[in-house]
């Protein structure tokens, strides 16, 4: 037994004995011995407990290890991070959102802190003949063929459910969206009273749990859907197939976390775990998906209806496109969620290693629609770490028509990236159902910050578009973005990314391996390929 491991314990124990003896002799008050005695008792418990080897080997001192581990994120964030450190968002990115949300100066002095010689560094090519654009209120019309088309901002609140976010967070987001004239996605948790309170435009998301429009067994209920979807506040309906945080993974909201409000909003019983299945029960193949979309469009009074996904197997999305060609049923929009998405808590393996990142997923969806001759009839939204005007410009240039942001708008509410969303102990009242913690989020103040963040970001986008010499944000293309590929070479993004031409897939002009390999075997009748995907044999080392 090494004395050093137990030194702190022996010191405390001897101090306790000495103080007890002094108190017994009447030299000091007994309360002097209370704290050392309690620490001695803790040390004895440490040496005999069986859960933590560190505490058995280092009684008392071992607790410092757990303390330091607990406060490590805060210590790193407040004392050791540089402006360009931090994940998933750097201090500089978070600070930019805070400054814009508060209406503070967001300019930076003394030049960039980024390494412009670093591989992957990107910038917007500017023009010697900048334009002047009258307004930064860039908008895109979705569902132009519908009876109730929607003119939406190019920057909107991404999907975050009531239940994941607090009531006050939902109120502030919707009030800010109302003032700024942009859309607020409900997430799959359905439409709560807090979404309706201020009348901001809603994008209602319907996932596999059919929350807000479900029967007792979890299946889709038409009457409940109609009651919600025909509300004038609901502008579009999204069928969620998967999300960037955990594509292909269902979810469970434990019974203990289901409040009466969540129960009423989602249409689920109290005292029972709320299950979000990994798959939909209303359809099982691409044709079924499109028929379900058409059904929702009819039931909603011909509002724009589309679907959201994080792209996985390419042949599955190609099968959906083939189903569009076969049935003539087109979604009004598709939202591509990159695997960078992160407001939904998920297993680490899913967070880090499942799903296509936004650039690859967006490019595949855009190309498939172009190649099938459908791109001009279907709008594309995109989400995944989009918080700055450059993020917007870059994503629009790749192929999106608009962008959504979740964590950006959480920052505007006061989120400090404590990454405690799943614990119900959010320190700023954003992602918690704790009533006391929620009260810290003052709705009028935070709603104004939501509005200002959106307003300032679009103003910055306007300045980027003007600098590029373009008439509108929709004119951004991949050749307007430049990327460094090595310390001595740069290339236009259009030369780095692969783009199809209109009708290529219809003419079997596949151009690139992903289309040549997977388009021919994709099927409108099934998400499964027409033939097995055979892996290439592994070559033995010479």
Short mmCIF file of C-alpha atoms in Angstrom, two decimals:
data_model
loop_
_atom_site.label_atom_id
_atom_site.label_comp_id
_atom_site.label_asym_id
_atom_site.label_seq_id
_atom_site.Cartn_x
_atom_site.Cartn_y
_atom_site.Cartn_z
CA UNK A 1 0.00 0.00 0.00
CA UNK A 2 1.51 3.31 -1.10
CA UNK A 3 1.04 5.97 1.56
CA UNK A 4 0.77 8.75 -1.06
CA UNK A 5 -2.50 7.33 -2.41
CA UNK A 6 -4.13 7.65 1.00
CA UNK A 7 -2.22 10.67 2.26
CA UNK A 8 -5.15 13.08 2.06
CA UNK A 9 -7.37 10.59 3.88
CA UNK A 10 -4.87 10.02 6.72
CA UNK A 11 -4.33 13.75 7.13
CA UNK A 12 -8.07 14.38 7.42
CA UNK A 13 -8.51 11.40 9.76
CA UNK A 14 -5.70 12.53 12.07
CA UNK A 15 -7.07 16.08 12.02
CA UNK A 16 -10.47 14.73 13.01
CA UNK A 17 -8.99 12.76 15.94
CA UNK A 18 -7.04 15.81 17.11
CA UNK A 19 -10.05 18.11 16.91
CA UNK A 20 -12.32 15.61 18.69
CA UNK A 21 -9.73 15.27 21.44
CA UNK A 22 -9.45 19.04 21.76
CA UNK A 23 -13.22 19.42 21.86
CA UNK A 24 -13.49 16.68 24.50
CA UNK A 25 -10.94 18.53 26.58
CA UNK A 26 -13.02 21.67 26.30
CA UNK A 27 -10.35 23.58 24.39
CA UNK A 28 -12.48 24.19 21.27
CA UNK A 29 -16.13 23.94 20.26
CA UNK A 30 -17.38 20.61 18.91
CA UNK A 31 -18.45 22.14 15.61
CA UNK A 32 -14.76 22.46 14.64
CA UNK A 33 -14.66 18.67 14.24
CA UNK A 34 -17.82 18.32 12.14
CA UNK A 35 -16.36 18.99 8.69
CA UNK A 36 -13.22 16.82 9.14
CA UNK A 37 -15.40 14.04 10.58
CA UNK A 38 -17.69 14.13 7.56
CA UNK A 39 -14.69 14.06 5.22
CA UNK A 40 -13.27 11.10 7.15
CA UNK A 41 -16.57 9.27 6.79
CA UNK A 42 -16.54 10.04 3.06
CA UNK A 43 -13.00 8.64 2.79
CA UNK A 44 -14.03 5.43 4.54
CA UNK A 45 -16.99 5.13 2.17
CA UNK A 46 -14.69 5.76 -0.82
CA UNK A 47 -12.38 2.89 0.15
CA UNK A 48 -15.26 0.45 0.54
CA UNK A 49 -17.56 1.36 -2.37
CA UNK A 50 -17.31 -0.83 -5.49
CA UNK A 51 -18.36 1.52 -8.32
CA UNK A 52 -15.25 3.69 -8.78
CA UNK A 53 -11.73 2.26 -8.71
CA UNK A 54 -10.25 5.76 -8.54
CA UNK A 55 -12.05 6.48 -5.27
CA UNK A 56 -10.94 3.16 -3.77
CA UNK A 57 -7.32 3.95 -4.61
CA UNK A 58 -7.48 7.67 -3.92
CA UNK A 59 -10.09 8.34 -1.21
CA UNK A 60 -11.09 12.00 -1.00
CA UNK A 61 -8.52 13.11 -3.61
CA UNK A 62 -10.32 11.07 -6.28
CA UNK A 63 -13.32 13.39 -6.09
CA UNK A 64 -11.26 16.18 -7.62
CA UNK A 65 -10.96 14.09 -10.77
CA UNK A 66 -14.75 14.01 -11.14
CA UNK A 67 -15.03 17.70 -10.30
CA UNK A 68 -12.48 18.69 -12.94
CA UNK A 69 -14.10 16.40 -15.47
CA UNK A 70 -17.48 17.98 -14.77
CA UNK A 71 -16.28 21.57 -15.25
CA UNK A 72 -13.84 20.80 -18.08
CA UNK A 73 -16.15 22.11 -20.89
CA UNK A 74 -16.73 25.40 -19.05
CA UNK A 75 -13.04 25.82 -18.22
CA UNK A 76 -12.07 25.17 -21.83
CA UNK A 77 -14.76 27.45 -23.25
CA UNK A 78 -14.19 30.43 -20.95
CA UNK A 79 -10.44 30.29 -20.29
CA UNK A 80 -8.55 28.27 -22.89
CA UNK A 81 -10.39 28.41 -26.24
CA UNK A 82 -9.09 30.79 -28.88
CA UNK A 83 -11.59 32.59 -31.11
CA UNK A 84 -11.22 29.91 -33.77
CA UNK A 85 -11.50 26.96 -31.37
CA UNK A 86 -14.59 25.20 -30.14
CA UNK A 87 -16.92 22.56 -31.48
CA UNK A 88 -19.35 22.20 -33.04
CA UNK A 89 -19.23 26.01 -33.35
CA UNK A 90 -16.20 28.18 -32.66
CA UNK A 91 -16.17 31.06 -30.21
CA UNK A 92 -15.97 33.46 -33.16
CA UNK A 93 -19.10 31.99 -34.76
CA UNK A 94 -21.04 32.06 -31.50
CA UNK A 95 -19.92 35.61 -30.78
CA UNK A 96 -21.05 36.73 -34.22
CA UNK A 97 -24.57 35.44 -33.57
CA UNK A 98 -24.68 37.05 -30.12
CA UNK A 99 -23.53 40.40 -31.51
CA UNK A 100 -26.02 40.38 -34.36
CA UNK A 101 -28.83 39.24 -32.09
CA UNK A 102 -28.10 42.07 -29.66
CA UNK A 103 -27.69 44.67 -32.39
CA UNK A 104 -24.05 45.24 -31.47
CA UNK A 105 -21.18 46.01 -33.84
CA UNK A 106 -20.05 42.78 -35.50
CA UNK A 107 -17.06 44.17 -37.42
CA UNK A 108 -13.57 42.75 -36.82
CA UNK A 109 -10.40 44.90 -36.72
CA UNK A 110 -6.86 44.09 -37.82
CA UNK A 111 -7.60 41.51 -40.52
CA UNK A 112 -8.62 37.86 -40.59
CA UNK A 113 -7.51 35.40 -37.94
CA UNK A 114 -7.98 32.51 -40.35
CA UNK A 115 -5.06 30.87 -42.13
CA UNK A 116 -5.77 31.80 -45.74
CA UNK A 117 -3.08 29.32 -46.87
CA UNK A 118 -4.85 26.43 -45.18
CA UNK A 119 -6.32 23.77 -47.43
CA UNK A 120 -10.10 24.14 -47.54
CA UNK A 121 -10.14 27.91 -46.98
CA UNK A 122 -12.95 29.42 -49.08
CA UNK A 123 -14.05 32.85 -50.23
CA UNK A 124 -16.55 34.60 -52.49
CA UNK A 125 -15.16 35.99 -55.73
CA UNK A 126 -15.98 39.69 -55.88
CA UNK A 127 -16.68 41.89 -58.89
CA UNK A 128 -15.09 45.17 -60.00
CA UNK A 129 -18.65 46.19 -60.85
CA UNK A 130 -20.69 45.61 -57.66
CA UNK A 131 -24.45 45.80 -57.81
CA UNK A 132 -26.89 47.72 -55.66
CA UNK A 133 -29.82 45.63 -54.42
CA UNK A 134 -32.87 47.43 -53.08
CA UNK A 135 -33.69 44.96 -50.30
CA UNK A 136 -32.09 42.16 -48.32
CA UNK A 137 -35.46 40.44 -47.97
CA UNK A 138 -34.52 37.63 -50.35
CA UNK A 139 -37.47 35.29 -50.92
CA UNK A 140 -38.36 32.19 -52.92
CA UNK A 141 -41.84 31.02 -53.92
CA UNK A 142 -42.55 27.41 -52.99
CA UNK A 143 -45.49 25.58 -54.54
CA UNK A 144 -46.15 28.05 -57.34
CA UNK A 145 -48.62 25.56 -58.85
CA UNK A 146 -50.53 25.16 -55.60
CA UNK A 147 -53.71 26.97 -54.59
CA UNK A 148 -51.84 28.38 -51.57
CA UNK A 149 -48.19 28.94 -52.58
CA UNK A 150 -45.78 30.33 -49.99
CA UNK A 151 -43.23 33.09 -50.45
CA UNK A 152 -40.56 32.23 -47.91
CA UNK A 153 -37.36 33.85 -46.76
CA UNK A 154 -34.06 32.28 -47.81
CA UNK A 155 -33.22 31.98 -44.08
CA UNK A 156 -35.60 30.30 -41.62
CA UNK A 157 -35.83 28.55 -38.25
CA UNK A 158 -35.07 24.87 -38.71
CA UNK A 159 -36.96 22.00 -37.11
CA UNK A 160 -36.95 22.01 -33.30
CA UNK A 161 -39.86 20.51 -31.38
CA UNK A 162 -41.72 21.75 -28.34
CA UNK A 163 -40.53 19.26 -25.75
CA UNK A 164 -36.97 19.50 -26.96
CA UNK A 165 -37.19 23.29 -26.61
CA UNK A 166 -38.95 25.07 -23.78
CA UNK A 167 -42.27 26.85 -24.13
CA UNK A 168 -40.55 30.24 -23.82
CA UNK A 169 -38.01 29.32 -26.49
CA UNK A 170 -40.83 28.39 -28.89
CA UNK A 171 -42.66 31.61 -28.06
CA UNK A 172 -39.57 33.75 -28.70
CA UNK A 173 -38.71 32.00 -31.97
CA UNK A 174 -42.22 32.38 -33.30
CA UNK A 175 -42.59 35.99 -32.20
CA UNK A 176 -39.26 36.82 -33.85
CA UNK A 177 -40.29 34.97 -37.02
CA UNK A 178 -43.56 36.88 -37.09
CA UNK A 179 -41.81 40.23 -36.88
CA UNK A 180 -39.15 39.28 -39.44
CA UNK A 181 -41.46 37.58 -41.92
CA UNK A 182 -39.63 34.25 -41.95
CA UNK A 183 -40.77 30.69 -41.29
CA UNK A 184 -40.65 28.63 -38.11
CA UNK A 185 -40.43 24.84 -38.52
CA UNK A 186 -42.32 23.03 -35.76
CA UNK A 187 -40.13 19.95 -35.72
CA UNK A 188 -41.82 16.58 -35.40
CA UNK A 189 -43.36 17.37 -32.00
CA UNK A 190 -46.37 19.01 -33.70
CA UNK A 191 -47.96 22.41 -33.17
CA UNK A 192 -48.13 23.54 -29.56
CA UNK A 193 -50.14 26.47 -28.17
CA UNK A 194 -46.83 28.33 -27.98
CA UNK A 195 -46.36 28.04 -31.74
CA UNK A 196 -49.77 29.67 -32.21
CA UNK A 197 -49.50 32.43 -29.62
CA UNK A 198 -47.89 35.07 -31.84
CA UNK A 199 -49.07 33.88 -35.26
CA UNK A 200 -45.69 33.43 -36.98
CA UNK A 201 -45.62 31.37 -40.19
CA UNK A 202 -45.32 27.65 -39.47
CA UNK A 203 -43.83 24.79 -41.44
CA UNK A 204 -45.52 21.75 -39.93
CA UNK A 205 -43.28 18.70 -39.86
CA UNK A 206 -44.86 15.26 -39.78
CA UNK A 207 -42.63 12.34 -38.90
CA UNK A 208 -43.13 8.62 -38.34
CA UNK A 209 -44.88 9.20 -35.00
CA UNK A 210 -47.55 11.38 -36.70
CA UNK A 211 -47.66 13.61 -33.64
CA UNK A 212 -50.67 15.91 -33.69
CA UNK A 213 -52.41 13.75 -36.31
CA UNK A 214 -52.29 10.19 -34.99
CA UNK A 215 -54.58 7.44 -33.88
CA UNK A 216 -54.13 5.64 -30.60
CA UNK A 217 -51.97 2.99 -32.27
CA UNK A 218 -49.66 5.59 -33.76
CA UNK A 219 -51.04 5.48 -37.30
CA UNK A 220 -52.01 8.54 -39.35
CA UNK A 221 -55.37 10.20 -38.64
CA UNK A 222 -56.83 12.25 -41.52
CA UNK A 223 -59.34 14.25 -39.46
CA UNK A 224 -56.75 15.41 -36.95
CA UNK A 225 -54.41 16.32 -39.80
CA UNK A 226 -57.05 18.43 -41.53
CA UNK A 227 -57.85 20.28 -38.29
CA UNK A 228 -54.21 21.38 -38.00
CA UNK A 229 -53.12 21.69 -41.63
CA UNK A 230 -55.95 23.97 -42.74
CA UNK A 231 -54.99 26.63 -40.19
CA UNK A 232 -53.92 29.80 -42.05
CA UNK A 233 -50.79 29.90 -39.90
CA UNK A 234 -49.54 26.62 -41.39
CA UNK A 235 -47.89 27.53 -44.70
CA UNK A 236 -46.27 24.23 -45.71
CA UNK A 237 -46.17 20.60 -44.59
CA UNK A 238 -43.00 18.51 -44.46
CA UNK A 239 -42.90 14.71 -44.31
CA UNK A 240 -39.76 13.90 -42.34
CA UNK A 241 -37.98 10.76 -43.54
CA UNK A 242 -34.80 11.28 -41.53
CA UNK A 243 -32.77 13.96 -39.79
CA UNK A 244 -29.11 14.83 -39.82
CA UNK A 245 -28.53 14.17 -36.12
CA UNK A 246 -29.60 10.52 -36.25
CA UNK A 247 -30.68 9.36 -39.73
CA UNK A 248 -32.23 5.91 -39.78
CA UNK A 249 -32.78 5.99 -36.02
CA UNK A 250 -36.07 6.23 -34.18
CA UNK A 251 -36.54 7.98 -30.88
CA UNK A 252 -38.07 7.58 -27.45
CA UNK A 253 -39.36 10.34 -25.19
CA UNK A 254 -39.49 8.61 -21.77
CA UNK A 255 -42.81 8.67 -19.95
CA UNK A 256 -41.23 10.64 -17.10
CA UNK A 257 -40.55 13.56 -19.46
CA UNK A 258 -44.07 13.73 -20.92
CA UNK A 259 -45.88 16.69 -19.41
CA UNK A 260 -49.63 17.30 -19.84
CA UNK A 261 -48.79 19.97 -22.44
CA UNK A 262 -46.58 17.62 -24.45
CA UNK A 263 -49.22 14.92 -24.18
CA UNK A 264 -51.90 17.24 -25.57
CA UNK A 265 -49.66 18.66 -28.31
CA UNK A 266 -48.42 15.32 -29.59
CA UNK A 267 -51.59 13.37 -28.95
CA UNK A 268 -49.87 10.74 -26.81
CA UNK A 269 -50.98 9.35 -23.44
CA UNK A 270 -49.39 10.27 -20.13
CA UNK A 271 -47.38 7.62 -18.32
CA UNK A 272 -46.28 5.79 -21.47
CA UNK A 273 -43.04 6.15 -23.44
CA UNK A 274 -43.57 8.21 -26.60
CA UNK A 275 -42.12 6.26 -29.54
CA UNK A 276 -40.94 7.72 -32.83
CA UNK A 277 -40.44 4.68 -35.10
CA UNK A 278 -37.52 4.57 -37.51
CA UNK A 279 -39.92 4.11 -40.46
CA UNK A 280 -43.34 5.41 -41.53
CA UNK A 281 -46.40 3.18 -41.35
CA UNK A 282 -48.26 5.11 -44.10
CA UNK A 283 -45.95 4.01 -46.92
CA UNK A 284 -43.14 1.56 -47.59
CA UNK A 285 -41.75 2.50 -51.00
CA UNK A 286 -41.04 5.59 -53.14
CA UNK A 287 -44.41 5.51 -54.93
CA UNK A 288 -46.17 5.24 -51.58
CA UNK A 289 -44.26 8.26 -50.29
CA UNK A 290 -45.40 10.39 -53.22
CA UNK A 291 -48.99 9.18 -52.92
CA UNK A 292 -48.90 10.13 -49.22
CA UNK A 293 -47.58 13.58 -50.16
CA UNK A 294 -50.40 14.01 -52.66
CA UNK A 295 -52.89 12.94 -50.01
CA UNK A 296 -51.59 15.53 -47.55
CA UNK A 297 -51.70 18.18 -50.26
CA UNK A 298 -55.35 17.45 -50.95
CA UNK A 299 -56.30 17.30 -47.26
CA UNK A 300 -54.49 20.58 -46.49
CA UNK A 301 -56.35 22.57 -49.13
CA UNK A 302 -53.57 22.33 -51.73
CA UNK A 303 -50.75 23.81 -49.68
CA UNK A 304 -47.12 23.07 -50.58
CA UNK A 305 -46.05 19.64 -49.30
CA UNK A 306 -42.59 18.12 -49.50
CA UNK A 307 -40.23 15.88 -47.60
CA UNK A 308 -37.05 16.16 -45.56
CA UNK A 309 -34.18 13.70 -45.43
CA UNK A 310 -30.55 13.23 -44.63
CA UNK A 311 -29.30 11.38 -47.70
CA UNK A 312 -28.13 7.81 -47.10
CA UNK A 313 -28.12 5.17 -49.84
CA UNK A 314 -28.05 7.01 -53.20
CA UNK A 315 -30.29 4.43 -54.89
CA UNK A 316 -33.10 5.14 -52.42
CA UNK A 317 -33.29 8.80 -53.39
CA UNK A 318 -32.90 7.88 -57.06
CA UNK A 319 -35.87 5.54 -56.60
CA UNK A 320 -37.92 8.47 -55.30
CA UNK A 321 -36.97 10.50 -58.38
CA UNK A 322 -37.94 7.58 -60.64
CA UNK A 323 -41.27 7.40 -58.81
CA UNK A 324 -41.80 11.10 -59.60
CA UNK A 325 -41.23 10.40 -63.27
CA UNK A 326 -43.46 7.32 -63.21
CA UNK A 327 -46.41 8.78 -61.28
CA UNK A 328 -46.20 12.44 -62.25
CA UNK A 329 -46.55 13.30 -58.53
CA UNK A 330 -43.94 15.82 -57.50
CA UNK A 331 -43.18 17.17 -54.04
CA UNK A 332 -43.21 20.94 -53.95
CA UNK A 333 -39.92 20.95 -52.10
CA UNK A 334 -37.21 18.76 -50.61
CA UNK A 335 -35.26 19.73 -47.50
CA UNK A 336 -31.77 18.22 -47.35
CA UNK A 337 -30.46 17.86 -43.81
CA UNK A 338 -26.70 17.38 -43.55
CA UNK A 339 -25.21 14.97 -41.05
CA UNK A 340 -23.75 18.09 -39.38
CA UNK A 341 -27.25 18.70 -37.99
CA UNK A 342 -27.26 18.39 -34.27
CA UNK A 343 -30.17 19.69 -32.19
CA UNK A 344 -31.49 16.16 -31.69
CA UNK A 345 -29.52 14.12 -29.14
CA UNK A 346 -28.27 10.85 -30.63
CA UNK A 347 -25.79 8.01 -30.04
CA UNK A 348 -22.20 9.06 -30.76
CA UNK A 349 -21.90 6.61 -33.64
CA UNK A 350 -24.84 8.26 -35.40
CA UNK A 351 -23.64 11.79 -34.66
CA UNK A 352 -20.17 11.10 -36.05
CA UNK A 353 -20.57 8.35 -38.64
CA UNK A 354 -24.05 8.10 -40.17
CA UNK A 355 -25.51 10.17 -43.00
CA UNK A 356 -24.13 12.36 -45.79
CA UNK A 357 -22.73 15.78 -44.92
CA UNK A 358 -24.72 18.67 -46.34
CA UNK A 359 -22.48 19.42 -49.33
CA UNK A 360 -22.60 15.86 -50.65
CA UNK A 361 -26.29 15.32 -49.87
CA UNK A 362 -27.37 18.65 -51.37
CA UNK A 363 -25.29 18.09 -54.49
CA UNK A 364 -26.71 14.60 -55.03
CA UNK A 365 -30.32 15.76 -54.64
CA UNK A 366 -29.79 18.81 -56.87
CA UNK A 367 -28.05 16.75 -59.56
CA UNK A 368 -30.65 13.98 -59.56
CA UNK A 369 -33.47 16.49 -60.07
CA UNK A 370 -31.52 18.31 -62.80
CA UNK A 371 -30.67 15.05 -64.54
CA UNK A 372 -34.32 13.97 -64.42
CA UNK A 373 -35.51 17.32 -65.81
CA UNK A 374 -37.40 18.17 -62.60
CA UNK A 375 -35.25 20.75 -60.87
CA UNK A 376 -37.21 23.80 -62.05
CA UNK A 377 -40.42 22.40 -60.53
CA UNK A 378 -39.07 21.39 -57.12
CA UNK A 379 -37.47 23.75 -54.61
CA UNK A 380 -34.65 22.62 -52.32
CA UNK A 381 -34.08 23.71 -48.75
CA UNK A 382 -30.89 22.91 -46.85
CA UNK A 383 -29.79 22.75 -43.23
CA UNK A 384 -26.59 21.84 -41.44
CA UNK A 385 -24.33 24.30 -39.56
CA UNK A 386 -25.67 27.33 -41.45
CA UNK A 387 -25.33 30.45 -39.29
CA UNK A 388 -23.35 33.12 -41.20
CA UNK A 389 -24.06 34.95 -44.44
CA UNK A 390 -21.15 33.09 -46.05
CA UNK A 391 -22.71 29.78 -44.98
CA UNK A 392 -25.89 30.92 -46.71
CA UNK A 393 -24.09 32.08 -49.84
CA UNK A 394 -22.07 28.89 -50.12
CA UNK A 395 -25.10 26.63 -49.64
CA UNK A 396 -27.19 28.58 -52.15
CA UNK A 397 -24.27 28.43 -54.60
CA UNK A 398 -24.10 24.64 -54.37
CA UNK A 399 -27.76 24.26 -55.29
CA UNK A 400 -30.17 25.19 -52.49
CA UNK A 401 -33.07 27.64 -52.86
CA UNK A 402 -33.21 28.47 -49.14
CA UNK A 403 -31.52 27.55 -45.88
CA UNK A 404 -32.71 26.63 -42.41
CA UNK A 405 -30.79 27.05 -39.17
CA UNK A 406 -31.48 25.46 -35.80
CA UNK A 407 -28.44 26.06 -33.62
CA UNK A 408 -27.93 29.55 -35.04
CA UNK A 409 -31.34 30.61 -33.80
CA UNK A 410 -30.69 28.79 -30.51
CA UNK A 411 -27.61 30.99 -30.07
CA UNK A 412 -29.75 34.04 -30.76
CA UNK A 413 -31.97 32.94 -27.86
CA UNK A 414 -28.95 32.86 -25.57
CA UNK A 415 -27.74 29.25 -25.94
CA UNK A 416 -24.10 29.03 -24.77
CA UNK A 417 -23.30 25.62 -26.32
CA UNK A 418 -23.19 23.91 -22.94
CA UNK A 419 -24.26 20.73 -24.75
CA UNK A 420 -26.61 19.78 -21.94
CA UNK A 421 -29.77 19.80 -24.10
CA UNK A 422 -30.59 16.16 -23.33
CA UNK A 423 -30.23 16.53 -19.55
CA UNK A 424 -33.14 18.95 -18.97
CA UNK A 425 -30.64 21.22 -17.19
CA UNK A 426 -30.09 23.82 -19.90
CA UNK A 427 -28.48 26.81 -18.14
CA UNK A 428 -30.23 29.39 -20.35
CA UNK A 429 -33.77 27.96 -20.38
CA UNK A 430 -33.71 27.16 -24.12
CA UNK A 431 -33.74 23.35 -24.13
CA UNK A 432 -35.51 22.37 -20.93
CA UNK A 433 -38.95 21.69 -19.56
CA UNK A 434 -37.92 22.82 -16.06
CA UNK A 435 -40.31 25.67 -15.24
CA UNK A 436 -37.78 27.52 -13.12
CA UNK A 437 -35.08 27.39 -15.76
CA UNK A 438 -37.51 28.44 -18.50
CA UNK A 439 -38.33 31.66 -16.65
CA UNK A 440 -34.78 32.86 -17.27
CA UNK A 441 -35.66 33.19 -20.96
CA UNK A 442 -37.59 36.46 -21.25
CA UNK A 443 -39.74 36.15 -24.39
CA UNK A 444 -39.99 39.80 -25.57
CA UNK A 445 -36.24 40.34 -25.24
CA UNK A 446 -35.25 37.06 -26.91
CA UNK A 447 -37.84 37.45 -29.69
CA UNK A 448 -36.22 40.76 -30.59
CA UNK A 449 -32.84 39.04 -30.70
CA UNK A 450 -34.20 36.32 -32.99
CA UNK A 451 -35.53 39.02 -35.30
CA UNK A 452 -32.26 41.00 -35.27
CA UNK A 453 -30.12 37.92 -35.95
CA UNK A 454 -32.19 37.09 -39.02
CA UNK A 455 -32.24 40.69 -40.18
CA UNK A 456 -28.51 41.25 -39.74
CA UNK A 457 -27.56 37.95 -41.39
CA UNK A 458 -29.63 38.72 -44.48
CA UNK A 459 -28.18 42.22 -44.59
CA UNK A 460 -24.71 40.65 -44.59
CA UNK A 461 -25.83 38.27 -47.36
CA UNK A 462 -27.03 41.27 -49.37
CA UNK A 463 -23.58 42.82 -49.09
CA UNK A 464 -21.91 39.59 -50.23
CA UNK A 465 -24.25 39.27 -53.22
CA UNK A 466 -23.67 42.90 -54.16
CA UNK A 467 -19.90 42.47 -53.88
CA UNK A 468 -20.11 39.49 -56.23
CA UNK A 469 -21.87 41.71 -58.78
CA UNK A 470 -25.11 39.72 -58.70
CA UNK A 471 -28.74 40.92 -58.83
CA UNK A 472 -30.16 38.47 -56.26
CA UNK A 473 -29.08 35.71 -53.87
CA UNK A 474 -30.68 33.18 -56.23
CA UNK A 475 -28.01 34.04 -58.81
CA UNK A 476 -25.23 32.52 -56.70
CA UNK A 477 -23.54 29.55 -58.38
CA UNK A 478 -20.66 27.25 -57.55
CA UNK A 479 -18.26 29.27 -59.70
CA UNK A 480 -18.71 32.23 -57.35
CA UNK A 481 -17.02 30.30 -54.52
CA UNK A 482 -13.25 29.70 -54.53
CA UNK A 483 -11.54 27.02 -52.46
CA UNK A 484 -7.89 26.49 -51.66
CA UNK A 485 -6.84 22.93 -52.53
CA UNK A 486 -3.18 23.21 -51.50
CA UNK A 487 -0.75 25.84 -50.30
CA UNK A 488 -0.07 26.85 -53.91
CA UNK A 489 -3.35 26.17 -55.74
CA UNK A 490 -6.97 27.29 -55.63
CA UNK A 491 -9.97 26.20 -57.70
CA UNK A 492 -13.51 27.33 -58.33
CA UNK A 493 -16.02 25.16 -56.53
CA UNK A 494 -17.65 24.48 -59.91
CA UNK A 495 -14.41 22.74 -60.94
CA UNK A 496 -14.33 20.67 -57.76
CA UNK A 497 -17.98 19.57 -57.60
CA UNK A 498 -19.67 17.39 -60.21
CA UNK A 499 -22.77 18.80 -61.89
CA UNK A 500 -25.18 17.11 -64.31
CA UNK A 501 -26.88 18.84 -67.22
CA UNK A 502 -30.69 18.94 -67.62
CA UNK A 503 -32.02 15.59 -68.84
CA UNK A 504 -28.73 13.70 -68.44
CA UNK A 505 -30.27 10.83 -66.48
CA UNK A 506 -33.16 10.54 -68.93
CA UNK A 507 -30.62 10.22 -71.74
CA UNK A 508 -28.45 7.75 -69.79
CA UNK A 509 -25.63 10.27 -69.81
CA UNK A 510 -24.52 9.50 -66.27
CA UNK A 511 -21.20 11.42 -66.33
CA UNK A 512 -20.18 10.39 -62.81
CA UNK A 513 -19.76 6.99 -61.06
CA UNK A 514 -22.48 7.50 -58.41
CA UNK A 515 -25.13 7.90 -61.14
CA UNK A 516 -23.68 5.25 -63.45
CA UNK A 517 -23.65 2.70 -60.65
CA UNK A 518 -26.85 3.41 -58.74
CA UNK A 519 -29.34 5.08 -61.09
CA UNK A 520 -29.87 1.94 -63.26
CA UNK A 521 -30.61 -0.28 -60.24
CA UNK A 522 -32.86 2.15 -58.33
CA UNK A 523 -36.59 1.39 -58.37
CA UNK A 524 -39.78 3.40 -58.02
CA UNK A 525 -41.49 0.37 -56.47
CA UNK A 526 -38.98 -0.23 -53.70
CA UNK A 527 -36.31 1.41 -51.60
CA UNK A 528 -34.21 -1.68 -52.26
CA UNK A 529 -32.03 -1.86 -55.40
CA UNK A 530 -32.98 -4.06 -58.34
CA UNK A 531 -29.84 -6.12 -57.84
CA UNK A 532 -27.43 -6.66 -54.97
CA UNK A 533 -24.73 -4.07 -54.42
CA UNK A 534 -21.57 -6.11 -54.68
CA UNK A 535 -18.51 -4.81 -52.92
CA UNK A 536 -15.24 -4.70 -54.81
CA UNK A 537 -12.90 -7.54 -53.72
CA UNK A 538 -10.09 -6.50 -51.40
CA UNK A 539 -6.74 -6.77 -53.14
CA UNK A 540 -4.09 -8.66 -51.21
CA UNK A 541 -0.97 -6.68 -50.38
CA UNK A 542 1.98 -7.44 -52.64
#
